Coordinates of C-alpha atoms in Angstrom, one line a residue:
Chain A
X18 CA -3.3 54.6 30.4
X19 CA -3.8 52.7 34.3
X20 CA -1.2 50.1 34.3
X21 CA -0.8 47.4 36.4
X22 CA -0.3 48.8 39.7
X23 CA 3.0 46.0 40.1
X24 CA 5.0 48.2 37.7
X25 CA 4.8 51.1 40.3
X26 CA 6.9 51.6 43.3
X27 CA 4.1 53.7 44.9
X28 CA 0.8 53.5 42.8
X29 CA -0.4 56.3 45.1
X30 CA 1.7 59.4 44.1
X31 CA 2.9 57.5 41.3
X32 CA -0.5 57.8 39.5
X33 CA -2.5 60.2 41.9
X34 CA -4.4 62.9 40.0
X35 CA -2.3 65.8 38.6
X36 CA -4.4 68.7 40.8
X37 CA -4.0 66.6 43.9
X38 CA -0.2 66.2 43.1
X39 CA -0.1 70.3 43.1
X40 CA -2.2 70.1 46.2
X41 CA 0.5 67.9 47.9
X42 CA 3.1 70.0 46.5
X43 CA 2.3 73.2 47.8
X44 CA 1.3 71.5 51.4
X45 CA 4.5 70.1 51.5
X46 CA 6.6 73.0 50.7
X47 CA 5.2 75.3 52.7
X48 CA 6.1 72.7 55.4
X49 CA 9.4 72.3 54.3
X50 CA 9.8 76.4 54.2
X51 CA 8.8 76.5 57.9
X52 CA 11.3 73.7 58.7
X53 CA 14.2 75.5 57.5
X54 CA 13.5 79.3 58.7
X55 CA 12.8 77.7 61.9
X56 CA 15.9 75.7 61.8
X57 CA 18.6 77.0 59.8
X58 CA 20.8 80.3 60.6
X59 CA 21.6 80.2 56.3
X60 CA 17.8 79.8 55.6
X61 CA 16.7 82.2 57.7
X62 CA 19.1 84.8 57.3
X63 CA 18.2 84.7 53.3
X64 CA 14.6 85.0 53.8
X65 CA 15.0 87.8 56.4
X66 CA 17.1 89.6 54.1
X67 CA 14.2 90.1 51.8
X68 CA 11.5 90.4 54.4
X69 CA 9.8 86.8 53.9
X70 CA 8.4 84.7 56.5
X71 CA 6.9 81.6 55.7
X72 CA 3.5 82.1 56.7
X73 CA 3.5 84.5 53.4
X74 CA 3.6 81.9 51.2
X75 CA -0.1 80.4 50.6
X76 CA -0.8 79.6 47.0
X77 CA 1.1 78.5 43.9
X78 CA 2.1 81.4 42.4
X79 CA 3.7 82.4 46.0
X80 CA 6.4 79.9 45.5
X81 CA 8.6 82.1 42.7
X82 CA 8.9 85.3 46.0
X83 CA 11.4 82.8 47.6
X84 CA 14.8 83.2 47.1
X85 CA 16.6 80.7 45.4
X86 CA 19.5 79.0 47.0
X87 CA 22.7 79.0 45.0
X88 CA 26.2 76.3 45.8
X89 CA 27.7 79.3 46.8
X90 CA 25.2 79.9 49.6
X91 CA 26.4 76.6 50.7
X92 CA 29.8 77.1 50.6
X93 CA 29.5 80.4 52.6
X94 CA 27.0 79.0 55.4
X95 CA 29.5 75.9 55.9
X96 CA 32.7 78.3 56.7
X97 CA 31.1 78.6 60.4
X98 CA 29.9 76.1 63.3
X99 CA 29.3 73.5 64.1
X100 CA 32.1 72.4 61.3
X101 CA 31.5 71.0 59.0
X102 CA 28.2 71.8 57.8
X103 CA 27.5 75.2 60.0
X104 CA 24.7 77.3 59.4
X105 CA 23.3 75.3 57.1
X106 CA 22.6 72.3 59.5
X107 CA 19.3 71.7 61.1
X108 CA 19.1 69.1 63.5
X109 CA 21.6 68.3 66.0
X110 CA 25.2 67.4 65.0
X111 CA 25.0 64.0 67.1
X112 CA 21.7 63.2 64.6
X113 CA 23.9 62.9 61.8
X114 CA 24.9 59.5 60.4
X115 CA 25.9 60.0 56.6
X116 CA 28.4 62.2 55.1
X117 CA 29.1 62.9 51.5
X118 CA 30.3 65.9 49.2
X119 CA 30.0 67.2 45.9
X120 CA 32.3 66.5 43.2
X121 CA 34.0 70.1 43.9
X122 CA 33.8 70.2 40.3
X123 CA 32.6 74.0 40.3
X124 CA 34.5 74.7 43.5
X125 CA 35.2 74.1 47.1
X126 CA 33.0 70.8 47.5
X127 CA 29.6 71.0 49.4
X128 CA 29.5 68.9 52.7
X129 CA 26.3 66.8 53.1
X130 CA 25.0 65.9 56.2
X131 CA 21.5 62.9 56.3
X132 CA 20.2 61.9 59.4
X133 CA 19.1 58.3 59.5
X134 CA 15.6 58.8 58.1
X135 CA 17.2 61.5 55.9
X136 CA 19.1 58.4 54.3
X137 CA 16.0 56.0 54.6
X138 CA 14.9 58.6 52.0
X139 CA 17.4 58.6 49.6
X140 CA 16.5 54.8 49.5
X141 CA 13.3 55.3 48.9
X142 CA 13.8 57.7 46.4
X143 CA 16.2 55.6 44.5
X144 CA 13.8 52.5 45.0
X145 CA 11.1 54.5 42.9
X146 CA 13.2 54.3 39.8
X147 CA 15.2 51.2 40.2
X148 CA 11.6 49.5 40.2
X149 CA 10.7 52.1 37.2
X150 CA 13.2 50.6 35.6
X151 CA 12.5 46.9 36.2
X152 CA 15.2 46.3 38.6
X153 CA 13.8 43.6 41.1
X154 CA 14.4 41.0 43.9
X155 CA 15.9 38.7 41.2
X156 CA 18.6 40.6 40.6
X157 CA 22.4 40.8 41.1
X158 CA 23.5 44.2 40.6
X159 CA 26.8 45.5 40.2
X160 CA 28.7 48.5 41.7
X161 CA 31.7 49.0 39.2
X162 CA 33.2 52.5 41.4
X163 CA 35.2 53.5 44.0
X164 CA 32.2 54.5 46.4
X165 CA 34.7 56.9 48.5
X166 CA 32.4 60.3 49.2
X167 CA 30.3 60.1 46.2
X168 CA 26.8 60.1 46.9
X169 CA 25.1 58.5 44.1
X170 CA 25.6 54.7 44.1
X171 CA 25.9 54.9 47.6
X172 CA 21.7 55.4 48.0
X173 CA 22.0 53.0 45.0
X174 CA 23.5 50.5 47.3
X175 CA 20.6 51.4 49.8
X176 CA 18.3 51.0 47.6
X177 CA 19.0 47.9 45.5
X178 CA 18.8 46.2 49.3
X179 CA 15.3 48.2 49.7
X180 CA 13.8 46.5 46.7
X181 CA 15.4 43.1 47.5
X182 CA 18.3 43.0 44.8
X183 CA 21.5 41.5 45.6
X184 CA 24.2 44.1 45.9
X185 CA 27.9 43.4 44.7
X186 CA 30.4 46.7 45.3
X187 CA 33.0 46.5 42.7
X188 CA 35.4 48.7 45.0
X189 CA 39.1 48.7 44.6
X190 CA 39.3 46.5 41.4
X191 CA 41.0 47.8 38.2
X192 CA 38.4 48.1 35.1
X193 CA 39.5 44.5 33.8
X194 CA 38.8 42.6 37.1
X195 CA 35.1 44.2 37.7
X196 CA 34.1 43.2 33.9
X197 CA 35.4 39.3 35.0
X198 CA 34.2 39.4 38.9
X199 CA 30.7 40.7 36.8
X200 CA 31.1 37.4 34.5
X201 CA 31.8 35.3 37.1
X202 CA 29.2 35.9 39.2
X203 CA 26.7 36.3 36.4
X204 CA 25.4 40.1 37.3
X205 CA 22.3 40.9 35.7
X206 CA 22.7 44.8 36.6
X207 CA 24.7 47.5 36.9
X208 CA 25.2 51.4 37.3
X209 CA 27.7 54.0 36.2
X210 CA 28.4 56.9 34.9
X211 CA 27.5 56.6 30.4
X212 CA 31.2 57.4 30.1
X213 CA 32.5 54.5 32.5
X214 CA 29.6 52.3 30.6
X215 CA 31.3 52.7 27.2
X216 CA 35.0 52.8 28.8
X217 CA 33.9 49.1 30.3
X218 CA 32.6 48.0 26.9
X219 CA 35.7 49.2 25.4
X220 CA 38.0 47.4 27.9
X221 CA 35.9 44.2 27.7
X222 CA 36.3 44.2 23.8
X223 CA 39.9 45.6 23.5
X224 CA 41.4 44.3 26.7
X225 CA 40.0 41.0 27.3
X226 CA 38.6 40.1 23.9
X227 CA 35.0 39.7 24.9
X228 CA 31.8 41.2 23.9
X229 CA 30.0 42.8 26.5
X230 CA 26.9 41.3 24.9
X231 CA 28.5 37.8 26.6
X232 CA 27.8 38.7 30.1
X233 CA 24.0 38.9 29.8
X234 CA 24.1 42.5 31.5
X235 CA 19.7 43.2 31.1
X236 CA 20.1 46.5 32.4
X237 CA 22.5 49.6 32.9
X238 CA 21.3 52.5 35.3
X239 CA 23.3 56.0 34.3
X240 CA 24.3 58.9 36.8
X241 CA 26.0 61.3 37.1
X242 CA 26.2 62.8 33.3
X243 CA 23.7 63.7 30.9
X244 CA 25.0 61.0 28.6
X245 CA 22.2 58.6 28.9
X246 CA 19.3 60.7 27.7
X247 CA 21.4 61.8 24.4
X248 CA 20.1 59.6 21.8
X249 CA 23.5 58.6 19.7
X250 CA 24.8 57.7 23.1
X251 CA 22.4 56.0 24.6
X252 CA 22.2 54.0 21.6
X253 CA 26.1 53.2 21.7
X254 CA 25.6 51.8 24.8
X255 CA 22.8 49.9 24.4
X256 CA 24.4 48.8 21.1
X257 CA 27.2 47.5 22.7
X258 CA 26.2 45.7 26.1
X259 CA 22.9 44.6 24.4
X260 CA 20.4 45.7 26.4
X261 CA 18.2 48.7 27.6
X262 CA 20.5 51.7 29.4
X263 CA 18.4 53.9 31.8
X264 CA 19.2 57.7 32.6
X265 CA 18.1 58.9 35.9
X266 CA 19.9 62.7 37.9
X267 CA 20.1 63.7 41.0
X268 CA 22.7 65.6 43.0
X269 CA 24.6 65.2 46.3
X270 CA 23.0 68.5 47.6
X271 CA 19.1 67.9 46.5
X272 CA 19.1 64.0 46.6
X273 CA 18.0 62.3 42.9
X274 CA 14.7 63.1 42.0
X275 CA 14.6 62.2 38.1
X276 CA 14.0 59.2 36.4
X277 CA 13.2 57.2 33.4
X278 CA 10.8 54.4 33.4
X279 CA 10.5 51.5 30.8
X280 CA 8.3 53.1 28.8
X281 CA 11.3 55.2 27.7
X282 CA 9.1 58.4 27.2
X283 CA 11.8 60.3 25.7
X284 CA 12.9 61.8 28.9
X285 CA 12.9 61.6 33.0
X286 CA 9.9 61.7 34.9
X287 CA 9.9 63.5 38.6
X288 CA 9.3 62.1 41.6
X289 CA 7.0 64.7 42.3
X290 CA 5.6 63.5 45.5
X291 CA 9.2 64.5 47.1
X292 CA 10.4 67.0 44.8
X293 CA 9.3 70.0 43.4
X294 CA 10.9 70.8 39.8
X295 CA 10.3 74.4 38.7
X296 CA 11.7 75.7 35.3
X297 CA 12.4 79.3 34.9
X298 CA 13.1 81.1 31.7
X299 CA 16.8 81.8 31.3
X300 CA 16.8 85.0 30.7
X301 CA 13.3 86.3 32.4
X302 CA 13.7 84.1 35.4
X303 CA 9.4 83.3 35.1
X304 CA 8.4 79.8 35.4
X305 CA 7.7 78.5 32.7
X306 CA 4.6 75.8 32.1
X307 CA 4.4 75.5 28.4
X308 CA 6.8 72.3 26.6
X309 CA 9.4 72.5 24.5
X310 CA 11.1 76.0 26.0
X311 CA 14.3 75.4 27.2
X312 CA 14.8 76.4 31.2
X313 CA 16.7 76.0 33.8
X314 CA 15.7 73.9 36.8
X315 CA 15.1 74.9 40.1
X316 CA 14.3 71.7 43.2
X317 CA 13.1 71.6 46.3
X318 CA 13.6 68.0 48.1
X319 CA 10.8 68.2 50.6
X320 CA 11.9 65.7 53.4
X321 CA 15.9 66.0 54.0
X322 CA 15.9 67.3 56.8
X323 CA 19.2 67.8 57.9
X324 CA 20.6 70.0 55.2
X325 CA 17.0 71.3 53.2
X326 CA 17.2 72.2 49.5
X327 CA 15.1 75.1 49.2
X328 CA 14.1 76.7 45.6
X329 CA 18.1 75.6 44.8
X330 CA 19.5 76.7 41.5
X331 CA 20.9 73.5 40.0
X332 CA 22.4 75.2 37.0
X333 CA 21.1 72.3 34.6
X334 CA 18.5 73.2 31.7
X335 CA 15.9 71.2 30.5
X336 CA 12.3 71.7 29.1
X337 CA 9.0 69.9 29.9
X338 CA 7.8 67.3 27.2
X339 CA 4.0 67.6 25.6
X340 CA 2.9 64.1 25.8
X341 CA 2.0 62.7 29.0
X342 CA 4.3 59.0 29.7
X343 CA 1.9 55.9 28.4
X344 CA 3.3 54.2 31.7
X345 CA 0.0 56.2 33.7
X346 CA 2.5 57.8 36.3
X347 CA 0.9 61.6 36.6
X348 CA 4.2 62.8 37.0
X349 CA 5.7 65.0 35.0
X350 CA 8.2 64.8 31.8
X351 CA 11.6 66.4 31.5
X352 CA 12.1 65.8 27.3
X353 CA 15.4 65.1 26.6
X354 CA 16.2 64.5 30.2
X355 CA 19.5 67.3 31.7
X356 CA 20.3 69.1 28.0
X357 CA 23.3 70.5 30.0
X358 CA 24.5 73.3 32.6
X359 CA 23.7 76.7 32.1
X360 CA 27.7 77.5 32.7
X361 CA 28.2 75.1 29.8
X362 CA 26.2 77.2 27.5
X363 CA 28.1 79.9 26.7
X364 CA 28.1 82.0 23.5
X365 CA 31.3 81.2 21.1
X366 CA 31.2 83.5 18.0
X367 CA 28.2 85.1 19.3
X368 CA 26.3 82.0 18.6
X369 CA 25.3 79.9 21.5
X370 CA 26.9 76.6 22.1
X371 CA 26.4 73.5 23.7
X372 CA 28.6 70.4 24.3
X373 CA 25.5 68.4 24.8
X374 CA 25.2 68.8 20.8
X375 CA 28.7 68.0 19.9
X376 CA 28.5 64.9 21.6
X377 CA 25.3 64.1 20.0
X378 CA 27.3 64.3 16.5
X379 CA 30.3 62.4 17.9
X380 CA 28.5 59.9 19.4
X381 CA 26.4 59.0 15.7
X382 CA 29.7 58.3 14.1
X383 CA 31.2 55.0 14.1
X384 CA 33.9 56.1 13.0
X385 CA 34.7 57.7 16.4
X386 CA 36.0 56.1 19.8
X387 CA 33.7 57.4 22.5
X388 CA 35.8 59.7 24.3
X389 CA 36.5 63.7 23.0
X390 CA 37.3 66.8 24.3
X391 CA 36.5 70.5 23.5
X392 CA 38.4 73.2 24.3
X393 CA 37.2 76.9 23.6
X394 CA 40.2 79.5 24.1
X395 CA 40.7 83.1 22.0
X396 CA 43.1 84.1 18.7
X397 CA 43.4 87.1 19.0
X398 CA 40.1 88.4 19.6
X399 CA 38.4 85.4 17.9
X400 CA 36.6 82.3 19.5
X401 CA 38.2 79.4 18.6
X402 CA 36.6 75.6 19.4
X403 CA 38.8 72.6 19.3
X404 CA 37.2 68.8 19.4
X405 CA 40.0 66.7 20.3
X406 CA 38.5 63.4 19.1
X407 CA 40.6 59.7 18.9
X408 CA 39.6 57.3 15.2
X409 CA 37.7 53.7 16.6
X410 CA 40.1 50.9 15.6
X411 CA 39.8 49.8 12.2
X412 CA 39.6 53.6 11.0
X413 CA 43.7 54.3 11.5
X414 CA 44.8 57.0 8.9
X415 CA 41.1 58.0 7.9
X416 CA 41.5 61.6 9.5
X417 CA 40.6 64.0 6.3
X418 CA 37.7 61.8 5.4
X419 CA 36.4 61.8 8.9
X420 CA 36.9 65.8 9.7
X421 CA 34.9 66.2 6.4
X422 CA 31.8 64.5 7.6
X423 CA 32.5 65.5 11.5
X424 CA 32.3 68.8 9.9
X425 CA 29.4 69.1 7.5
X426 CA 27.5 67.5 11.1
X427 CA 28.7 70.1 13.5
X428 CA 27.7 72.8 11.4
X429 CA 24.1 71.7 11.0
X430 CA 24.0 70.7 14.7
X431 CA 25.7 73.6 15.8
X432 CA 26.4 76.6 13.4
X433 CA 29.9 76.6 14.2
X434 CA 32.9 75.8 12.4
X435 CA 35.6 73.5 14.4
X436 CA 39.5 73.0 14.6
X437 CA 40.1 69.5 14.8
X438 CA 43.0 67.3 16.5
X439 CA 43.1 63.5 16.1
X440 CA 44.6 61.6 19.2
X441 CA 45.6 57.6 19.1
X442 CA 42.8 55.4 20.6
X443 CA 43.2 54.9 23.8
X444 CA 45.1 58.6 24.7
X445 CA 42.2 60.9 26.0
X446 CA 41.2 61.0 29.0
X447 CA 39.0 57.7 30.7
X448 CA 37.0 58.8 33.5
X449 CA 35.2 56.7 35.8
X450 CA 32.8 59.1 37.9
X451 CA 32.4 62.2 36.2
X452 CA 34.2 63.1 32.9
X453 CA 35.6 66.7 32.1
X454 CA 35.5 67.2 28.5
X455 CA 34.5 70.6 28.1
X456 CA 37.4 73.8 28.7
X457 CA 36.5 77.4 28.2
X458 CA 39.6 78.7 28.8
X459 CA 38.2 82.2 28.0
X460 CA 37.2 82.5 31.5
X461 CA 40.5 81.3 32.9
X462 CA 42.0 84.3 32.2
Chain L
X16 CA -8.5 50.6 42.7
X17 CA -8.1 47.8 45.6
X18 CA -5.0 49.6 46.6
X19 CA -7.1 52.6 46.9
X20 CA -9.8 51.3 48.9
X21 CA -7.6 50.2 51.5
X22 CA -4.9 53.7 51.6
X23 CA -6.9 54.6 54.7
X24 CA -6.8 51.4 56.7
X25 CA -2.8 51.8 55.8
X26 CA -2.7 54.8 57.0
X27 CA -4.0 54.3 60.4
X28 CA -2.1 51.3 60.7
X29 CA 0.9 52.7 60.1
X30 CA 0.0 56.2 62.9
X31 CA -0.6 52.8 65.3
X32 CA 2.7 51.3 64.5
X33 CA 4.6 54.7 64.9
X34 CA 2.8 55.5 68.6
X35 CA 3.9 51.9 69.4
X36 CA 6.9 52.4 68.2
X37 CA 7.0 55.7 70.4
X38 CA 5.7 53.7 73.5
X39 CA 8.5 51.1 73.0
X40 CA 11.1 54.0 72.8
X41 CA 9.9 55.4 76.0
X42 CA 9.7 52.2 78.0
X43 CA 13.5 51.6 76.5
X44 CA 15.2 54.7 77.7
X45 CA 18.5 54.9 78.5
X46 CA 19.1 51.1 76.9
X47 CA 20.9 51.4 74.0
X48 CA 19.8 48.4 71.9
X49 CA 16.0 49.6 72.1
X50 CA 16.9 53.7 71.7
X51 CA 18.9 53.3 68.4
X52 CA 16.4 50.7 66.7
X53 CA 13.7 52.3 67.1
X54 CA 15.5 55.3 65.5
X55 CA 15.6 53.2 62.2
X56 CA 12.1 51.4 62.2
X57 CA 10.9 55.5 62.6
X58 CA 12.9 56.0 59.8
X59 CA 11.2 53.7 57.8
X60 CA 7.9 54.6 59.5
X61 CA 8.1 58.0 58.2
X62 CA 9.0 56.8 54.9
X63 CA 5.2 55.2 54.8
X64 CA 4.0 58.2 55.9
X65 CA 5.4 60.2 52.6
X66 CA 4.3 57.0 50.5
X67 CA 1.2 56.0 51.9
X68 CA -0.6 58.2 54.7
X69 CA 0.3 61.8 53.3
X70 CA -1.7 60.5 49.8
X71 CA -4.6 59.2 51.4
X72 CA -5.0 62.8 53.3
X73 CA -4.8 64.9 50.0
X74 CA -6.7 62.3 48.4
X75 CA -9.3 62.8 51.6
X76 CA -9.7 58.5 51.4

């Protein structure tokens, strides 16, 4: 399946030989190990505590005796000197030229520090899959957010001037004036989150009266949600702006190390020449090698440098596809791309539950608008779930007919039965970085 | 391949570029304009080295 090398970023990891991958893999952890014990008071401090030294760690199967590194870890290490990264820093303070944070959405943010070369890196990494997915020199890509401290379009930015594309930052415009700066200057690209995709197409149709389909958009690059690998809304958006939409993940802390190429195999390959993507069982904590088992997913980043991600615990799940990628990159398959965070799937009615599958079922009804919410709270000592969804125009006054079939769907998706609240279009919440449309207010209390 | 015939030629090109890049650093010291650009062609040198010269060792081209 040896393509043309052209449709590679880097034909050489990109296609090198699956036991030479490992090979490279191992070397470059082990190098990576050494770099933070040597450098890092948080790194060090962990491994000590459990007697590990990197010199132990010589084959494969050595990898799963080092700890993993959890946000909190972060959080903790980043409460000393020098502020504001602390003990978690490992090259001089004066070395660092880039900083950005996490969303804060699972607490106190996580301050990133990147060197220069760290950043050069985060370029490069992006530039695999922006050329994966057929973004190229003859491009004008679009930046529809608000940059500010969020990582991911940032290295986009970088990147898109790596490969040659020309770079337009939709910064401080409303929603309405990026969809007519984009028609004016005739973008052919652009990236967002899937919910800030179908909130422009939604504007563009409702707001301005145009069909996204007008502005000749050939390709959409998601981040920051799992949205783009589920199939019913992936296909809205593609449906909508009339071309193909692209899911790749990544993370402020660990750098984005997932992508999918044109080839669309059903998933996101790994850059696995700079990342090292281990899935453990969720309840066993093994690696786990065989497709189709749902795990969660553990990175290493081998060359940041400034702030290493070590064996980190990202808290998403996912599960390795069977079939190789007929695009001839050796790296591997995540099927189905993020299927959600572990602290998302939580048991309600002592069946386990994720959103990921309610917005699956939401997203195949046309019926629907694109945005919902769930909320999970107790009555009583019973689980309750309520999807708070809004009718598409056109629908007014079809409630009972649509909570019938929204119904019937859930169940089979899910095995759960649902309280339903219908909203007027338009009255959820729009989000334009990352939405927040699950609530378990069980554990607020 | 003919990308794969030449990884190794690449590879020592780009460990000549980045002594010379080393060489013009330490003739530079102390001015500015020379110190902090050859921080970022390093940068890019290194990326090279990930994309280019660390494949052709595993590969042993």
């Amino acid at each position: 399946m040896v393509q043309s090398t052209d449709i590679y970023w880097n034909p050489f990891l990109e296609t090198m030989p699956v036991e030479k991958l490992r090979e490279l893999q191992l070397m470059k952890f082990k190098k990576i190990l050494k770099w933070g014990y040597e450098r890092s008071r948080l790194y060090r401090s962990l491994y000590d505590s459990v007697g590990l030294k990197p010199e132990d760690i010589k084959t494969w199967d050595d990898i799963k005796k080092v700890p993993m590194l959890e946000k909190e870890n972060y959080r903790e290490a980043q409460r000393k000197e020098p502020w504001p990264y602390g003990d978690a820093l490992c090259v001089p303070l004066e070395d660092v030229t880039e900083y950005h944070q996490t969303s804060g959405t699972t607490g106190q943010p996580v301050y990133v520090p990147d060197t220069w070369q760290d950043w050069e890196w985060q370029a490069e990494n992006w530039a695999y899959f922006l050329w994966a997915m057929n973004f190229r020199n003859t491009d004008r890509v679009f930046l529809p957010f608000g940059y500010n401290n969020f990582i991911a379009y940032w290295a986009g930015h970088y990147a898109c001037e790596k490969i040659g594309a020309e770079v337009v930052s939709g910064a401080m415009l409303s929603t309405e004036e990026r969809i007519l700066k984009m028609k004016d200057l005739k973008v052919t690209a652009f990236m967002a989150t899937p919910t800030y995709v179908l909130g422009m197409a939604d504007a563009c149709k409702n707001k301005l009266g145009m069909d996204p389909k007008e502005l000749g958009i050939t390709k959409i690059l998601c981040a920051g949600e799992p949205g783009a690998s589920v199939p019913t809304t992936k296909k809205r958006m593609e449906e909508a702006w009339g071309c193909p939409v692209y899911d790749h993940c990544g993370a402020t802390e660990f750098g984005s190390w997932g992508y999918e190429c044109t080839f669309k195999p059903g998933g996101m390959h790994i850059n696995e020449g700079m990342f090292l993507v281990e899935l453990l069982d969720l309840e066993t904590g093994e690696p786990i090698e065989e497709p189709n088992k749902l795990g969660k997913i553990v990175i290493t980043a081998f060359d940041r440098m400034a702030m290493p991600s070590i064996r980190c615990d990202t808290k998403d799940v996912s599960m390795w596809s069977p079939d190789p990628c007929e695009c001839g990159r050796t790296f591997r398959v995540l099927k189905g791309g993020i299927h959600g965070r572990i602290d998302h799937i939580t048991k309600v009615k002592g069946v386990l539950f994720s959103p990921v599958a309610v917005e699956e079922v939401v997203r195949s009804m046309p019926q629907l608008g694109d945005e919902f919410e769930l909320v999970v709270d107790k009555v009583g000592d019973i689980d309750r779930i309520t999807l708070k969804y809004e009718l598409a125009p056109g629908y007014e006054g079809k409630e009972k007919e649509v909570e019938t079939e929204l119904a019937r769907m859930l169940r089979l998706k899910t095995n759960l039965n649902y309280v339903y609240e219908s909203h007027p279009y338009g009255s959820l919440p729009r989000y334009q970085v990352k939405a927040k449309r699950f609530k378990d207010l069980r554990k607020e209390h | 391949m003919a990308e794969q015939a030449n990884l190794r030629e690449m590879a020592n090109l780009i460990a000549n570029i980045k002594k010379e890049a080393e060489k013009l650093k330490a003739l530079g010291s102390g001015i500015n304009c020379i110190e902090k650009n050859v921080i970022r062609m390093s940068a890019i040198l290194k990326m090279m080295e990930l994309d280019v010269s660390d494949a052709a060792d595993i590969l042993g081209v």
